[in-house]
Coordinates of C-alpha atoms and ligand atoms in Angstrom, one line a residue:
X10 CA -5.9 -4.8 24.6
X11 CA -3.4 -3.2 27.2
X12 CA -0.5 -5.2 25.6
X13 CA -1.4 -4.0 22.2
X14 CA -1.5 -0.2 22.7
X15 CA -0.6 2.4 25.2
X16 CA -2.9 4.9 26.9
X17 CA -0.5 7.4 25.7
X18 CA -0.8 6.4 22.1
X19 CA -4.6 6.4 22.2
X20 CA -4.7 9.8 23.9
X21 CA -2.5 11.3 21.1
X22 CA -4.7 9.8 18.4
X23 CA -7.8 11.1 20.1
X24 CA -6.6 14.7 20.5
X25 CA -5.2 14.9 17.1
X26 CA -6.7 17.4 14.5
X27 CA -4.9 16.4 11.5
X28 CA -3.9 13.0 11.1
X29 CA -2.0 10.9 8.2
X30 CA -2.0 7.2 8.1
X31 CA 1.1 6.0 6.2
X32 CA 1.0 2.4 5.0
X33 CA 3.2 -0.1 3.6
X34 CA 2.8 -3.9 2.5
X35 CA 2.6 -5.0 6.1
X36 CA -0.7 -3.3 6.1
X37 CA -2.2 -6.0 3.7
X38 CA -0.2 -8.9 4.9
X39 CA -3.1 -10.3 7.2
X40 CA -5.6 -9.9 4.2
X41 CA -3.3 -12.7 2.7
X42 CA -2.1 -10.4 -0.2
X43 CA 1.6 -11.3 -1.0
X44 CA 4.1 -8.5 -0.1
X45 CA 6.2 -7.1 -3.0
X46 CA 8.9 -9.7 -2.2
X47 CA 6.6 -12.6 -1.3
X48 CA 4.8 -12.3 -4.7
X49 CA 7.5 -14.4 -6.5
X50 CA 6.0 -18.0 -6.5
X51 CA 4.5 -20.3 -9.2
X52 CA 5.9 -19.1 -12.6
X53 CA 7.8 -16.1 -11.2
X54 CA 9.7 -17.9 -8.5
X55 CA 12.8 -17.7 -10.4
X56 CA 12.6 -14.1 -11.2
X57 CA 13.8 -11.2 -8.8
X58 CA 11.1 -8.6 -8.3
X59 CA 13.5 -5.9 -9.0
X60 CA 14.1 -7.5 -12.3
X61 CA 10.4 -7.9 -13.1
X62 CA 9.1 -4.4 -11.9
X63 CA 11.0 -2.4 -14.7
X64 CA 10.2 -0.8 -17.8
X65 CA 13.0 -2.6 -19.3
X66 CA 11.4 -6.0 -18.4
X67 CA 8.2 -5.0 -19.6
X68 CA 9.6 -3.8 -23.0
X69 CA 11.5 -7.1 -23.4
X70 CA 8.8 -9.4 -22.2
X71 CA 5.2 -7.8 -21.8
X72 CA 3.5 -10.9 -21.5
X73 CA 5.6 -12.1 -18.7
X74 CA 5.3 -8.5 -16.6
X75 CA 1.7 -8.1 -17.5
X76 CA 0.8 -11.8 -16.6
X77 CA 2.6 -11.1 -13.0
X78 CA 0.5 -8.1 -12.4
X79 CA -2.6 -9.9 -13.4
X80 CA -1.9 -12.6 -11.0
X81 CA -1.2 -10.0 -8.3
X82 CA -4.5 -8.2 -9.1
X83 CA -6.4 -11.3 -9.0
X84 CA -4.9 -12.2 -5.7
X85 CA -6.1 -9.0 -4.4
X86 CA -9.5 -9.4 -5.7
X87 CA -9.7 -12.6 -3.9
X88 CA -8.4 -10.8 -0.5
X89 CA -10.7 -9.0 2.2
X90 CA -9.7 -5.8 3.9
X91 CA -9.3 -6.8 7.5
X92 CA -10.0 -5.2 10.7
X93 CA -7.1 -3.0 10.6
X94 CA -8.5 -1.4 7.3
X95 CA -11.7 -0.9 8.8
X96 CA -10.1 0.9 11.9
X97 CA -8.1 3.3 9.5
X98 CA -11.4 4.1 7.7
X99 CA -12.9 4.8 11.4
X100 CA -10.0 7.3 12.0
X101 CA -11.2 9.1 8.9
X102 CA -14.5 9.4 10.5
X103 CA -13.4 10.5 14.0
X104 CA -10.5 13.0 13.2
X105 CA -11.3 16.5 12.0
X106 CA -9.1 15.9 9.0
X107 CA -7.5 12.6 8.2
X108 CA -5.9 11.2 5.1
X109 CA -4.3 7.6 4.0
X110 CA -1.2 8.0 2.2
X111 CA -0.1 4.4 0.9
X112 CA 2.7 2.6 -0.7
X113 CA 0.4 -0.2 -1.6
X114 CA -0.9 -0.9 -5.2
X115 CA -4.0 -3.0 -3.9
X116 CA -7.4 -1.6 -3.2
X117 CA -8.0 -2.7 0.2
X118 CA -8.0 0.8 1.9
X119 CA -10.8 1.9 -0.7
X120 CA -12.7 -1.3 -0.2
X121 CA -12.8 -0.7 3.6
X122 CA -14.3 2.6 3.3
X123 CA -11.3 5.0 3.1
X124 CA -12.4 8.0 1.0
X125 CA -9.3 9.0 -1.2
X126 CA -6.1 7.2 -0.3
X127 CA -3.0 8.6 -2.0
X128 CA -1.1 6.1 -3.8
X129 CA 2.4 6.8 -4.1
X130 CA 3.5 3.9 -6.1
X131 CA 0.2 3.7 -8.3
X132 CA -2.3 0.9 -8.4
X133 CA -2.9 -2.5 -9.8
X134 CA -6.4 -1.1 -10.8
X135 CA -5.1 1.8 -12.9
X136 CA -3.7 0.3 -16.1
X137 CA -2.5 2.9 -18.9
X138 CA -1.1 2.8 -22.3
X139 CA 2.7 2.5 -22.1
X140 CA 2.8 4.9 -25.3
X141 CA 0.0 7.6 -24.8
X142 CA -0.5 7.3 -21.0
X143 CA -4.4 7.1 -21.6
X144 CA -6.1 5.2 -18.8
X145 CA -7.4 1.6 -19.8
X146 CA -10.1 -0.3 -18.1
X147 CA -8.7 -3.1 -15.8
X148 CA -9.7 -6.2 -17.6
X149 CA -13.0 -7.7 -16.4
X150 CA -13.2 -9.9 -13.4
X151 CA -14.2 -13.2 -15.4
X152 CA -10.8 -14.5 -16.3
X153 CA -9.5 -16.3 -13.0
X154 CA -5.8 -16.6 -13.2
X155 CA -4.4 -20.0 -12.7
X156 CA -3.0 -20.4 -9.1
X157 CA 0.7 -20.7 -10.4
X158 CA 0.2 -17.6 -12.8
X159 CA 0.6 -17.5 -16.7
X160 CA 2.1 -15.2 -19.2
X161 CA -0.5 -13.0 -20.6
X162 CA 0.0 -10.6 -23.5
X163 CA -1.1 -7.2 -22.4
X164 CA -4.0 -5.5 -24.0
X165 CA -3.8 -2.8 -26.7
X166 CA -4.6 0.9 -26.2
X167 CA -8.0 1.7 -27.7
X168 CA -6.5 5.1 -28.8
X169 CA -3.1 4.3 -30.3
X170 CA -2.7 0.4 -30.1
X171 CA 0.4 0.3 -28.0
X172 CA 0.6 -2.2 -25.1
X173 CA -1.4 -1.2 -22.0
X174 CA 1.0 -1.5 -18.9
X175 CA 0.2 -1.7 -15.2
X176 CA -0.3 1.6 -13.6
X177 CA 2.4 1.1 -10.8
X178 CA 5.7 2.8 -10.2
X179 CA 8.5 0.5 -11.7
X180 CA 12.2 0.8 -10.3
X181 CA 13.9 3.7 -12.0
X182 CA 10.5 5.6 -12.5
X183 CA 9.6 8.7 -10.9
X184 CA 6.6 8.6 -8.3
X185 CA 3.5 10.3 -9.8
X186 CA 4.1 14.0 -9.1
X187 CA 0.6 15.1 -7.9
X188 CA 0.6 12.3 -5.3
X189 CA 4.1 12.9 -4.1
X190 CA 3.1 16.7 -3.5
X191 CA 0.1 15.9 -1.8
X192 CA 1.6 13.4 0.4
X193 CA 4.4 15.9 1.4
X194 CA 1.8 18.6 1.8
X195 CA -0.4 16.5 4.2
X196 CA 2.7 15.2 6.1
X197 CA 4.1 18.7 6.8
X198 CA 0.7 19.9 8.1
X199 CA -0.4 17.0 10.1
X200 CA -0.2 16.8 13.9
X201 CA 0.0 13.1 14.1
X202 CA 1.4 10.6 11.5
X203 CA 0.7 6.8 12.0
X204 CA 2.9 4.7 10.2
X205 CA 1.9 1.2 9.6
X206 CA 3.6 -1.9 8.0
X207 CA 6.4 -0.3 6.2
X208 CA 10.0 -1.1 6.4
X209 CA 10.9 2.5 5.8
X210 CA 13.6 1.6 3.4
X211 CA 12.3 2.7 0.0
X212 CA 12.8 6.4 -1.0
X213 CA 11.3 8.8 -1.6
X214 CA 8.0 7.2 0.1
X215 CA 10.0 6.7 3.3
X216 CA 10.8 10.4 3.7
X217 CA 6.9 11.1 4.4
X218 CA 7.1 10.0 8.1
X219 CA 10.3 12.1 8.4
X220 CA 8.7 15.2 7.0
X221 CA 6.0 14.9 9.6
X222 CA 8.4 14.5 12.4
X223 CA 10.7 17.4 11.3
X224 CA 7.6 19.6 11.4
X225 CA 6.9 18.7 15.0
X226 CA 4.1 15.9 14.3
X227 CA 3.6 13.2 16.7
X228 CA 4.6 9.7 15.2
X229 CA 3.3 6.4 16.1
X230 CA 4.8 3.2 14.4
X231 CA 2.8 -0.1 14.1
X232 CA 5.1 -2.6 13.2
X233 CA 6.0 -6.1 14.9
X234 CA 9.5 -5.4 14.0
X235 CA 12.0 -2.5 14.7
X236 CA 12.6 -0.3 11.3
X237 CA 14.7 2.8 10.5
X238 CA 11.5 4.6 11.3
X239 CA 11.9 3.7 15.1
X240 CA 14.3 6.8 15.1
X241 CA 11.5 9.3 14.3
X242 CA 8.8 7.5 16.3
X243 CA 7.4 8.9 19.7
X244 CA 5.6 5.7 20.2
X245 CA 6.3 2.1 18.8
X246 CA 3.6 -0.2 18.9
X247 CA 5.1 -3.8 18.4
X248 CA 2.1 -5.6 16.9
X249 CA 0.4 -6.7 13.8
X250 CA -2.0 -4.2 12.1
X251 CA -5.2 -6.2 12.1
X252 CA -5.0 -6.3 15.8
X253 CA -3.3 -3.2 16.9
X254 CA -5.2 -0.6 14.9
X255 CA -8.7 -1.8 16.1
X256 CA -7.5 -1.6 19.7
X257 CA -6.0 1.9 19.0
X258 CA -9.2 3.3 17.7
X259 CA -11.1 1.6 20.4
X260 CA -9.0 3.2 23.2
X261 CA -8.8 6.7 21.3
X262 CA -12.5 6.9 20.8
X263 CA -14.3 4.1 22.7
X264 CA -15.3 2.5 19.5
X265 CA -16.7 -0.9 20.0
X266 CA -14.0 -3.3 19.0
X267 CA -15.2 -5.3 16.1
X268 CA -15.4 -9.1 16.7
X269 CA -12.1 -10.4 15.7
X270 CA -12.6 -12.3 12.7
X271 CA -11.0 -15.9 12.3
Ligands
LIG16 P1 8.3 -4.1 2.9 O1 7.9 -5.6 2.5 O2 9.6 -3.5 2.5 O3 8.1 -4.0 4.5 C1 6.7 -4.6 5.2 C2 7.0 -4.2 6.6 O4 5.7 -4.7 7.2 C3 7.9 -5.0 7.3 O5 8.7 -3.7 8.1 C4 7.4 -5.9 8.4 O6 7.9 -5.9 9.5 C5 6.0 -5.2 8.3 N1 4.9 -6.2 8.6 C6 4.9 -7.3 8.1 N2 3.7 -7.9 8.8 C7 3.0 -6.9 9.2 C8 1.8 -6.9 9.9 N3 0.8 -8.0 10.1 N4 1.4 -5.6 10.6 C9 2.2 -4.6 10.4 N5 3.4 -4.7 9.9 C10 3.7 -5.7 9.4 O7 7.1 -3.2 2.4 P2 7.3 -1.8 2.2 O8 7.7 -0.9 3.2 O9 5.7 -1.3 2.0 O10 7.5 -0.3 -4.1 O11 8.0 -1.5 0.7 C11 8.1 -0.2 0.2 C12 8.1 -0.5 -1.3 O12 9.0 -1.4 -1.6 C13 6.9 -1.1 -2.0 O13 5.9 0.0 -2.3 C14 7.6 -1.4 -3.5 C15 8.9 -2.0 -2.8 O14 10.0 -1.7 -3.8 C16 7.2 -0.4 -5.5 O15 6.7 -1.4 -5.8 C17 7.7 0.9 -6.2

């Protein structure tokens, strides 16, 4: 345990009154959910994620883009939250105030027990009409996607019959205003921000840890690799989320470390 976390980081977390846990794709990596860039295999291996995750791509070939997100949604459904997700939910029970702000579009934080994660980039489980923006139910869980994926024509909106689109933020689109405002407010008023599994390269999401640092909060980073957020982190815990986070929570509050899965 000692090599994973420092007593300094554990003491900071254990004393924090208002905590933000800010997560990126690395938080889901050990659940086997392909990161944004790794999700291009099978049918999509010849495409660039930046080319598929755009309004133009959906307009030009809705079946290709909807099929890709359905394939990713089914991959998430097959995945399980790991011990790190459970540790984040445990932080929410220990700290007087704690909130998860995530860039991820999966539902692993929710399935691990986090109460109301703020999704800055939307969610695979919140499709909506591409025209009238009415929420649409995610397709039911029966249709298992073939492993290599397939083109799937999107369902039609029940209100205006326009194609339903994934409820995620595409390149060139603004982040959901309410989520971004809530995230900035929480970052500006926290006394500790834990940033986990993000490269800190994509804005405006990457601004969140920097807002916390500017307002005087302690910033702890969990990432096996250095990132631009090293510059604003008071402590860098160089390890994987599924191992570092349980050790950090155990050291901060004495939680019995869950048995290591696998
Ligand atoms: P990235 O794929 O850019 O970065 C993932 C980070 O996780 C890297 O810094 C890895 O070192 C780290 N990492 C990998 N495995 C890890 C592990 N087991 N534990 C902890 N960290 C680990 O993902 P994001 O930073 O989330 O936006 O990317 C941000 C946004 O870029 C995504 O939300 C997406 C993309 O454009 C949209 O889709 C709008």
